PDB file of C-alpha atoms in Angstrom:
ATOM      1  CA  MET Z   1      24.663   2.583   5.225  1.00  0.00           C
ATOM      2  CA  SER Z   2      24.941  -1.221   5.385  1.00  0.00           C
ATOM      3  CA  GLU Z   3      23.879  -3.626   2.661  1.00  0.00           C
ATOM      4  CA  ASN Z   4      20.796  -4.537   4.717  1.00  0.00           C
ATOM      5  CA  GLU Z   5      19.237  -1.105   4.956  1.00  0.00           C
ATOM      6  CA  VAL Z   6      17.807   1.678   2.849  1.00  0.00           C
ATOM      7  CA  VAL Z   7      17.334   5.360   3.657  1.00  0.00           C
ATOM      8  CA  PHE Z   8      14.891   7.776   2.041  1.00  0.00           C
ATOM      9  CA  SER Z   9      12.727  10.823   2.703  1.00  0.00           C
ATOM     10  CA  ILE Z  10       9.016  11.326   2.136  1.00  0.00           C
ATOM     11  CA  ALA Z  11       8.320  14.528   0.214  1.00  0.00           C
ATOM     12  CA  ARG Z  12       4.544  14.147   0.240  1.00  0.00           C
ATOM     13  CA  HIS Z  13       2.043  11.614   1.503  1.00  0.00           C
ATOM     14  CA  ALA Z  14      -1.652  10.793   1.306  1.00  0.00           C
ATOM     15  CA  ALA Z  15      -3.925   8.207   2.914  1.00  0.00           C
ATOM     16  CA  TRP Z  16      -7.537   7.058   2.643  1.00  0.00           C
ATOM     17  CA  ALA Z  17      -9.709   4.585   4.527  1.00  0.00           C
ATOM     18  CA  PRO Z  18     -13.489   4.445   5.008  1.00  0.00           C
ATOM     19  CA  GLY Z  19     -14.460   7.336   7.227  1.00  0.00           C
ATOM     20  CA  VAL Z  20     -10.880   8.615   7.452  1.00  0.00           C
ATOM     21  CA  ALA Z  21      -9.882  11.044   4.717  1.00  0.00           C
ATOM     22  CA  SER Z  22      -8.781  14.308   6.318  1.00  0.00           C
ATOM     23  CA  PRO Z  23      -5.348  14.884   7.898  1.00  0.00           C
ATOM     24  CA  GLU Z  24      -7.053  15.589  11.225  1.00  0.00           C
ATOM     25  CA  ARG Z  25      -8.833  12.230  11.219  1.00  0.00           C
ATOM     26  CA  TRP Z  26      -5.600  10.444  10.337  1.00  0.00           C
ATOM     27  CA  GLU Z  27      -3.806  12.213  13.173  1.00  0.00           C
ATOM     28  CA  ALA Z  28      -6.545  11.058  15.557  1.00  0.00           C
ATOM     29  CA  TRP Z  29      -6.225   7.488  14.254  1.00  0.00           C
ATOM     30  CA  ALA Z  30      -2.442   7.585  14.687  1.00  0.00           C
ATOM     31  CA  ARG Z  31      -2.912   8.544  18.350  1.00  0.00           C
ATOM     32  CA  ALA Z  32      -5.509   5.828  19.036  1.00  0.00           C
ATOM     33  CA  PRO Z  33      -6.139   3.453  16.107  1.00  0.00           C
ATOM     34  CA  TRP Z  34      -9.590   2.022  15.435  1.00  0.00           C
ATOM     35  CA  ARG Z  35     -10.687  -0.634  12.979  1.00  0.00           C
ATOM     36  CA  PHE Z  36     -11.665   0.456   9.475  1.00  0.00           C
ATOM     37  CA  ALA Z  37     -14.861  -1.014   8.019  1.00  0.00           C
ATOM     38  CA  ALA Z  38     -15.885  -0.844   4.359  1.00  0.00           C
ATOM     39  CA  SER Z  39     -18.674   1.736   4.579  1.00  0.00           C
ATOM     40  CA  ASP Z  40     -17.924   3.993   1.600  1.00  0.00           C
ATOM     41  CA  GLU Z  41     -15.573   4.433  -1.358  1.00  0.00           C
ATOM     42  CA  PRO Z  42     -13.419   7.355  -2.486  1.00  0.00           C
ATOM     43  CA  LYS Z  43     -14.749   9.363  -5.415  1.00  0.00           C
ATOM     44  CA  VAL Z  44     -11.467   9.540  -7.422  1.00  0.00           C
ATOM     45  CA  THR Z  45     -12.767  12.648  -9.192  1.00  0.00           C
ATOM     46  CA  ALA Z  46      -9.374  13.266 -10.817  1.00  0.00           C
ATOM     47  CA  MET Z  47      -9.815  10.195 -13.042  1.00  0.00           C
ATOM     48  CA  PRO Z  48     -12.058  10.163 -16.134  1.00  0.00           C
ATOM     49  CA  ALA Z  49     -15.385   8.503 -15.327  1.00  0.00           C
ATOM     50  CA  MET Z  50     -15.021   5.842 -18.037  1.00  0.00           C
ATOM     51  CA  LEU Z  51     -11.906   4.460 -16.353  1.00  0.00           C
ATOM     52  CA  ARG Z  52     -13.010   5.200 -12.791  1.00  0.00           C
ATOM     53  CA  ARG Z  53     -16.079   2.978 -13.194  1.00  0.00           C
ATOM     54  CA  ARG Z  54     -13.838  -0.039 -13.783  1.00  0.00           C
ATOM     55  CA  ALA Z  55     -12.196   0.153 -10.369  1.00  0.00           C
ATOM     56  CA  GLY Z  56     -13.573  -1.566  -7.290  1.00  0.00           C
ATOM     57  CA  LEU Z  57     -12.953  -0.544  -3.688  1.00  0.00           C
ATOM     58  CA  LEU Z  58      -9.299  -1.581  -3.655  1.00  0.00           C
ATOM     59  CA  GLY Z  59      -8.530   0.164  -6.934  1.00  0.00           C
ATOM     60  CA  ARG Z  60     -10.404   3.325  -6.001  1.00  0.00           C
ATOM     61  CA  MET Z  61      -8.544   3.600  -2.703  1.00  0.00           C
ATOM     62  CA  ALA Z  62      -5.185   3.141  -4.437  1.00  0.00           C
ATOM     63  CA  LEU Z  63      -6.039   5.610  -7.190  1.00  0.00           C
ATOM     64  CA  GLU Z  64      -7.368   8.229  -4.766  1.00  0.00           C
ATOM     65  CA  VAL Z  65      -4.126   8.408  -2.801  1.00  0.00           C
ATOM     66  CA  ALA Z  66      -1.966   8.157  -5.928  1.00  0.00           C
ATOM     67  CA  TYR Z  67      -3.651  11.189  -7.475  1.00  0.00           C
ATOM     68  CA  GLU Z  68      -3.576  13.135  -4.221  1.00  0.00           C
ATOM     69  CA  CYS Z  69       0.091  12.419  -3.642  1.00  0.00           C
ATOM     70  CA  LEU Z  70       1.388  12.950  -7.184  1.00  0.00           C
ATOM     71  CA  GLY Z  71      -1.037  15.541  -8.527  1.00  0.00           C
ATOM     72  CA  GLN Z  72      -0.503  16.243 -12.219  1.00  0.00           C
ATOM     73  CA  ARG Z  73       3.175  15.353 -12.195  1.00  0.00           C
ATOM     74  CA  THR Z  74       4.095  12.604 -14.658  1.00  0.00           C
ATOM     75  CA  ASP Z  75       7.248  10.646 -15.529  1.00  0.00           C
ATOM     76  CA  VAL Z  76       7.572   9.441 -11.933  1.00  0.00           C
ATOM     77  CA  PRO Z  77       8.190   5.695 -11.484  1.00  0.00           C
ATOM     78  CA  THR Z  78       5.532   4.020  -9.343  1.00  0.00           C
ATOM     79  CA  VAL Z  79       5.513   0.980  -7.080  1.00  0.00           C
ATOM     80  CA  PHE Z  80       2.041  -0.330  -6.261  1.00  0.00           C
ATOM     81  CA  CYS Z  81       2.005  -2.949  -3.526  1.00  0.00           C
ATOM     82  CA  SER Z  82      -0.764  -5.065  -2.072  1.00  0.00           C
ATOM     83  CA  ARG Z  83      -0.544  -8.334  -0.186  1.00  0.00           C
ATOM     84  CA  HIS Z  84      -3.804  -9.675  -1.624  1.00  0.00           C
ATOM     85  CA  GLY Z  85      -4.545  -7.441  -4.598  1.00  0.00           C
ATOM     86  CA  GLU Z  86      -7.836  -7.887  -6.440  1.00  0.00           C
ATOM     87  CA  VAL Z  87      -8.371 -11.366  -5.014  1.00  0.00           C
ATOM     88  CA  GLY Z  88     -12.133 -10.784  -4.807  1.00  0.00           C
ATOM     89  CA  ARG Z  89     -12.311 -10.391  -8.585  1.00  0.00           C
ATOM     90  CA  ALA Z  90     -10.148 -13.493  -9.021  1.00  0.00           C
ATOM     91  CA  VAL Z  91     -12.501 -15.534  -6.828  1.00  0.00           C
ATOM     92  CA  GLY Z  92     -15.418 -14.307  -8.916  1.00  0.00           C
ATOM     93  CA  LEU Z  93     -13.687 -15.502 -12.075  1.00  0.00           C
ATOM     94  CA  LEU Z  94     -13.044 -18.907 -10.489  1.00  0.00           C
ATOM     95  CA  ASP Z  95     -16.727 -19.116  -9.560  1.00  0.00           C
ATOM     96  CA  ASP Z  96     -17.618 -18.439 -13.200  1.00  0.00           C
ATOM     97  CA  LEU Z  97     -15.271 -21.209 -14.307  1.00  0.00           C
ATOM     98  CA  ALA Z  98     -16.807 -23.616 -11.809  1.00  0.00           C
ATOM     99  CA  ARG Z  99     -20.260 -22.852 -13.223  1.00  0.00           C
ATOM    100  CA  GLY Z 100     -19.009 -23.317 -16.775  1.00  0.00           C
ATOM    101  CA  GLU Z 101     -19.671 -19.672 -17.653  1.00  0.00           C
ATOM    102  CA  PRO Z 102     -17.437 -17.715 -20.057  1.00  0.00           C
ATOM    103  CA  LEU Z 103     -14.935 -15.361 -18.452  1.00  0.00           C
ATOM    104  CA  SER Z 104     -15.174 -11.628 -18.968  1.00  0.00           C
ATOM    105  CA  PRO Z 105     -11.965 -10.233 -20.524  1.00  0.00           C
ATOM    106  CA  THR Z 106     -12.586  -6.962 -18.694  1.00  0.00           C
ATOM    107  CA  ALA Z 107     -13.004  -8.714 -15.353  1.00  0.00           C
ATOM    108  CA  PHE Z 108      -9.823 -10.700 -15.980  1.00  0.00           C
ATOM    109  CA  GLY Z 109      -7.883  -7.572 -16.917  1.00  0.00           C
ATOM    110  CA  LEU Z 110      -8.944  -5.911 -13.667  1.00  0.00           C
ATOM    111  CA  ALA Z 111      -8.136  -8.956 -11.530  1.00  0.00           C
ATOM    112  CA  VAL Z 112      -4.394  -8.879 -12.213  1.00  0.00           C
ATOM    113  CA  HIS Z 113      -2.074  -7.393  -9.612  1.00  0.00           C
ATOM    114  CA  ASN Z 114      -1.075  -4.364 -11.687  1.00  0.00           C
ATOM    115  CA  ALA Z 115      -4.643  -3.347 -12.566  1.00  0.00           C
ATOM    116  CA  SER Z 116      -4.598  -0.111 -10.520  1.00  0.00           C
ATOM    117  CA  ALA Z 117      -1.144   0.841 -11.783  1.00  0.00           C
ATOM    118  CA  GLY Z 118      -2.345   0.276 -15.335  1.00  0.00           C
ATOM    119  CA  LEU Z 119      -5.463   2.410 -14.888  1.00  0.00           C
ATOM    120  CA  PHE Z 120      -3.361   5.169 -13.321  1.00  0.00           C
ATOM    121  CA  SER Z 121      -0.903   5.240 -16.221  1.00  0.00           C
ATOM    122  CA  ILE Z 122      -3.622   5.013 -18.911  1.00  0.00           C
ATOM    123  CA  ALA Z 123      -5.708   7.816 -17.382  1.00  0.00           C
ATOM    124  CA  ARG Z 124      -2.696  10.136 -17.247  1.00  0.00           C
ATOM    125  CA  ALA Z 125      -1.089   9.010 -20.524  1.00  0.00           C
ATOM    126  CA  ASP Z 126       2.003   8.460 -18.394  1.00  0.00           C
ATOM    127  CA  ARG Z 127       4.702   6.188 -19.789  1.00  0.00           C
ATOM    128  CA  ALA Z 128       6.770   6.097 -16.580  1.00  0.00           C
ATOM    129  CA  ASN Z 129       7.881   2.716 -15.259  1.00  0.00           C
ATOM    130  CA  HIS Z 130       5.490   1.030 -12.860  1.00  0.00           C
ATOM    131  CA  VAL Z 131       5.839  -2.090 -10.719  1.00  0.00           C
ATOM    132  CA  ALA Z 132       3.142  -4.102  -8.929  1.00  0.00           C
ATOM    133  CA  LEU Z 133       4.437  -6.131  -6.008  1.00  0.00           C
ATOM    134  CA  ALA Z 134       3.211  -8.651  -3.431  1.00  0.00           C
ATOM    135  CA  ALA Z 135       5.458 -10.232  -0.794  1.00  0.00           C
ATOM    136  CA  GLY Z 136       3.239 -11.674   1.914  1.00  0.00           C
ATOM    137  CA  PRO Z 137       3.222 -10.004   5.329  1.00  0.00           C
ATOM    138  CA  ALA Z 138       6.361  -8.014   4.430  1.00  0.00           C
ATOM    139  CA  THR Z 139       4.885  -6.584   1.232  1.00  0.00           C
ATOM    140  CA  LEU Z 140       5.379  -2.957   2.259  1.00  0.00           C
ATOM    141  CA  GLU Z 141       9.004  -3.457   3.278  1.00  0.00           C
ATOM    142  CA  HIS Z 142       9.857  -5.123  -0.026  1.00  0.00           C
ATOM    143  CA  ALA Z 143       8.055  -2.354  -1.914  1.00  0.00           C
ATOM    144  CA  VAL Z 144      10.141   0.257  -0.087  1.00  0.00           C
ATOM    145  CA  ILE Z 145      13.312  -1.638  -1.011  1.00  0.00           C
ATOM    146  CA  GLU Z 146      12.155  -1.721  -4.651  1.00  0.00           C
ATOM    147  CA  ALA Z 147      11.419   2.010  -4.605  1.00  0.00           C
ATOM    148  CA  CYS Z 148      14.811   2.785  -3.055  1.00  0.00           C
ATOM    149  CA  GLY Z 149      16.421   0.732  -5.813  1.00  0.00           C
ATOM    150  CA  LEU Z 150      14.759   2.987  -8.369  1.00  0.00           C
ATOM    151  CA  LEU Z 151      15.997   6.053  -6.486  1.00  0.00           C
ATOM    152  CA  ALA Z 152      19.511   4.603  -6.443  1.00  0.00           C
ATOM    153  CA  ASP Z 153      19.198   3.994 -10.174  1.00  0.00           C
ATOM    154  CA  GLY Z 154      18.695   7.714 -10.783  1.00  0.00           C
ATOM    155  CA  ALA Z 155      15.016   8.532 -10.241  1.00  0.00           C
ATOM    156  CA  ASP Z 156      14.569  11.798  -8.358  1.00  0.00           C
ATOM    157  CA  MET Z 157      11.185  10.644  -6.999  1.00  0.00           C
ATOM    158  CA  VAL Z 158       9.276   7.369  -6.758  1.00  0.00           C
ATOM    159  CA  LEU Z 159       5.594   7.059  -5.922  1.00  0.00           C
ATOM    160  CA  LEU Z 160       4.837   4.178  -3.564  1.00  0.00           C
ATOM    161  CA  VAL Z 161       1.192   3.132  -3.161  1.00  0.00           C
ATOM    162  CA  ALA Z 162       0.183   0.539  -0.549  1.00  0.00           C
ATOM    163  CA  CYS Z 163      -3.347  -0.820  -0.352  1.00  0.00           C
ATOM    164  CA  ASP Z 164      -5.331  -3.834   0.805  1.00  0.00           C
ATOM    165  CA  ALA Z 165      -8.818  -4.951   1.772  1.00  0.00           C
ATOM    166  CA  PRO Z 166     -10.342  -7.886   3.646  1.00  0.00           C
ATOM    167  CA  LEU Z 167     -10.311 -11.247   1.901  1.00  0.00           C
ATOM    168  CA  PRO Z 168     -13.568 -12.568   0.409  1.00  0.00           C
ATOM    169  CA  ASP Z 169     -15.583 -14.843   2.683  1.00  0.00           C
ATOM    170  CA  VAL Z 170     -14.388 -18.032   1.019  1.00  0.00           C
ATOM    171  CA  LEU Z 171     -10.788 -17.158   1.983  1.00  0.00           C
ATOM    172  CA  ALA Z 172     -11.431 -15.440   5.310  1.00  0.00           C
ATOM    173  CA  GLY Z 173     -10.186 -18.473   7.230  1.00  0.00           C
ATOM    174  CA  PHE Z 174      -6.687 -17.848   5.893  1.00  0.00           C
ATOM    175  CA  GLU Z 175      -6.375 -14.356   7.361  1.00  0.00           C
ATOM    176  CA  ASP Z 176      -3.490 -14.067   9.839  1.00  0.00           C
ATOM    177  CA  CYS Z 177      -4.273 -10.492  10.870  1.00  0.00           C
ATOM    178  CA  ASP Z 178      -7.314  -8.268  11.191  1.00  0.00           C
ATOM    179  CA  GLU Z 179      -7.587  -7.295   7.513  1.00  0.00           C
ATOM    180  CA  GLN Z 180      -9.035  -3.842   6.860  1.00  0.00           C
ATOM    181  CA  PRO Z 181      -9.564  -1.583   3.820  1.00  0.00           C
ATOM    182  CA  TYR Z 182      -6.942   1.145   3.465  1.00  0.00           C
ATOM    183  CA  ALA Z 183      -4.556   2.819   1.049  1.00  0.00           C
ATOM    184  CA  PHE Z 184      -1.690   5.258   1.425  1.00  0.00           C
ATOM    185  CA  ALA Z 185       0.921   6.765  -0.840  1.00  0.00           C
ATOM    186  CA  TRP Z 186       4.382   8.213  -0.334  1.00  0.00           C
ATOM    187  CA  ALA Z 187       6.309  10.402  -2.751  1.00  0.00           C
ATOM    188  CA  MET Z 188       9.727   8.992  -1.890  1.00  0.00           C
ATOM    189  CA  VAL Z 189      12.911  10.947  -2.633  1.00  0.00           C
ATOM    190  CA  PRO Z 190      16.617  10.416  -1.850  1.00  0.00           C
ATOM    191  CA  ALA Z 191      17.451  10.863   1.825  1.00  0.00           C
ATOM    192  CA  GLY Z 192      17.376  14.520   2.809  1.00  0.00           C
ATOM    193  CA  VAL Z 193      15.065  16.230   5.290  1.00  0.00           C
ATOM    194  CA  GLN Z 194      13.725  13.927   8.046  1.00  0.00           C
ATOM    195  CA  PRO Z 195      15.105  10.716   6.538  1.00  0.00           C
ATOM    196  CA  VAL Z 196      13.539   7.336   7.296  1.00  0.00           C
ATOM    197  CA  ARG Z 197      15.757   4.272   7.657  1.00  0.00           C
ATOM    198  CA  LEU Z 198      14.603   0.692   7.090  1.00  0.00           C
ATOM    199  CA  SER Z 199      16.947  -2.136   8.070  1.00  0.00           C
ATOM    200  CA  TRP Z 200      16.445  -5.882   8.306  1.00  0.00           C
ATOM    201  CA  ARG Z 201      18.027  -9.099   9.451  1.00  0.00           C
ATOM    202  CA  ILE Z 202      17.061 -12.762   9.439  1.00  0.00           C
ATOM    203  CA  GLU Z 203      15.131 -13.518  12.610  1.00  0.00           C
ATOM    204  CA  PRO Z 204      12.065 -15.768  12.862  1.00  0.00           C
ATOM    205  CA  GLU Z 205       8.991 -14.281  14.461  1.00  0.00           C
ATOM    206  CA  PRO Z 206       9.099 -14.909  18.226  1.00  0.00           C
ATOM    207  CA  GLY Z 207       5.675 -16.582  18.315  1.00  0.00           C
ATOM    208  CA  PRO Z 208       2.006 -16.219  17.387  1.00  0.00           C
ATOM    209  CA  ALA Z 209       0.291 -13.028  18.453  1.00  0.00           C
ATOM    210  CA  ALA Z 210      -2.055 -13.298  21.408  1.00  0.00           C
ATOM    211  CA  SER Z 211      -4.817 -11.553  19.459  1.00  0.00           C
ATOM    212  CA  PRO Z 212      -5.383 -10.608  15.797  1.00  0.00           C
ATOM    213  CA  ARG Z 213      -3.130  -7.740  14.800  1.00  0.00           C
ATOM    214  CA  GLN Z 214      -3.855  -4.978  12.348  1.00  0.00           C
ATOM    215  CA  PRO Z 215      -2.054  -5.328   9.003  1.00  0.00           C
ATOM    216  CA  GLY Z 216       1.662  -4.590   9.265  1.00  0.00           C
ATOM    217  CA  ALA Z 217       1.442  -1.792   6.702  1.00  0.00           C
ATOM    218  CA  LEU Z 218      -0.925   0.049   9.045  1.00  0.00           C
ATOM    219  CA  ASP Z 219       1.646  -0.266  11.838  1.00  0.00           C
ATOM    220  CA  VAL Z 220       4.142   1.419   9.529  1.00  0.00           C
ATOM    221  CA  LEU Z 221       1.634   4.085   8.519  1.00  0.00           C
ATOM    222  CA  ARG Z 222       1.027   4.867  12.183  1.00  0.00           C
ATOM    223  CA  PHE Z 223       4.802   5.075  12.744  1.00  0.00           C
ATOM    224  CA  GLN Z 224       5.004   7.615   9.930  1.00  0.00           C
ATOM    225  CA  LEU Z 225       1.953   9.708  10.857  1.00  0.00           C
ATOM    226  CA  ALA Z 226       2.739   9.804  14.580  1.00  0.00           C
ATOM    227  CA  HIS Z 227       6.402  10.695  13.933  1.00  0.00           C
ATOM    228  CA  ALA Z 228       7.421   7.810  16.180  1.00  0.00           C
ATOM    229  CA  PRO Z 229      11.188   7.380  16.623  1.00  0.00           C
ATOM    230  CA  SER Z 230      11.188   3.677  15.717  1.00  0.00           C
ATOM    231  CA  LEU Z 231       9.151   0.589  14.942  1.00  0.00           C
ATOM    232  CA  VAL Z 232      10.175  -3.079  14.951  1.00  0.00           C
ATOM    233  CA  ARG Z 233       8.170  -5.670  13.012  1.00  0.00           C
ATOM    234  CA  HIS Z 234       8.667  -9.395  12.536  1.00  0.00           C
ATOM    235  CA  ALA Z 235       7.435 -10.730   9.213  1.00  0.00           C
ATOM    236  CA  ALA Z 236       8.548 -13.245   6.603  1.00  0.00           C
ATOM    237  CA  GLU Z 237      11.402 -14.590   8.751  1.00  0.00           C
ATOM    238  CA  ARG Z 238      12.874 -11.104   9.105  1.00  0.00           C
ATOM    239  CA  ARG Z 239      13.162  -8.483  11.808  1.00  0.00           C
ATOM    240  CA  TRP Z 240      12.329  -5.152  10.151  1.00  0.00           C
ATOM    241  CA  THR Z 241      13.424  -1.981  11.946  1.00  0.00           C
ATOM    242  CA  TRP Z 242      12.042   1.391  10.931  1.00  0.00           C
ATOM    243  CA  CYS Z 243      13.588   4.493  12.472  1.00  0.00           C
ATOM    244  CA  ARG Z 244      13.969   8.197  11.923  1.00  0.00           C
ATOM    245  CA  ASP Z 245      17.467   9.542  11.558  1.00  0.00           C
ATOM    246  CA  ALA Z 246      18.295  12.445  13.832  1.00  0.00           C
TER     247      ALA Z 246
END
């Protein structure tokens, strides 16, 4: 393995998007993707109602897949990643400031990037290490590198949760892809059965896409669900190559 690659296996996975919750629906999406629209929210029944009520759509999606993927197991390090995070809550706080209204401490606490990770650990009384990460269009790749670092440091499993949602209207003009609501989780373990390899090298993106693309993390999710042999993405001045080892 070179210094510019990581290898891991996925012991368990889960995914949720509006209207797509069952494995059969995800398999259909992987064969012929369609656009997700925010039409409903996951119930997150595994979380106590008092904490569940604090989460918005993004948090509920992340928590739903985290619970489904990890079950009742604790003491597993987690890496939550989202390109935009709870930016809708942050915009709401800025609107309050602009109107001269006092800020809600609760709203502020839920606007930070590690809000979902915090709710997940509080609800489960889990003291395991958790990381919240954002890295632009290559957020998922950097989260996988972070998770593999934890595996290399001795963890026998790391939970990776990826989630995002469309930007609020005031920021919609800054979207560089067709943002959609989704979340998925991988229980990552050291390379074993059906290993996945991620490698990268410096290489600027060849040029602007002819039409809006789906978020890069969804391309990777499709690669994983469809058991595709490889996927190449350009993001953040890097060429990212995903492949399955034989």
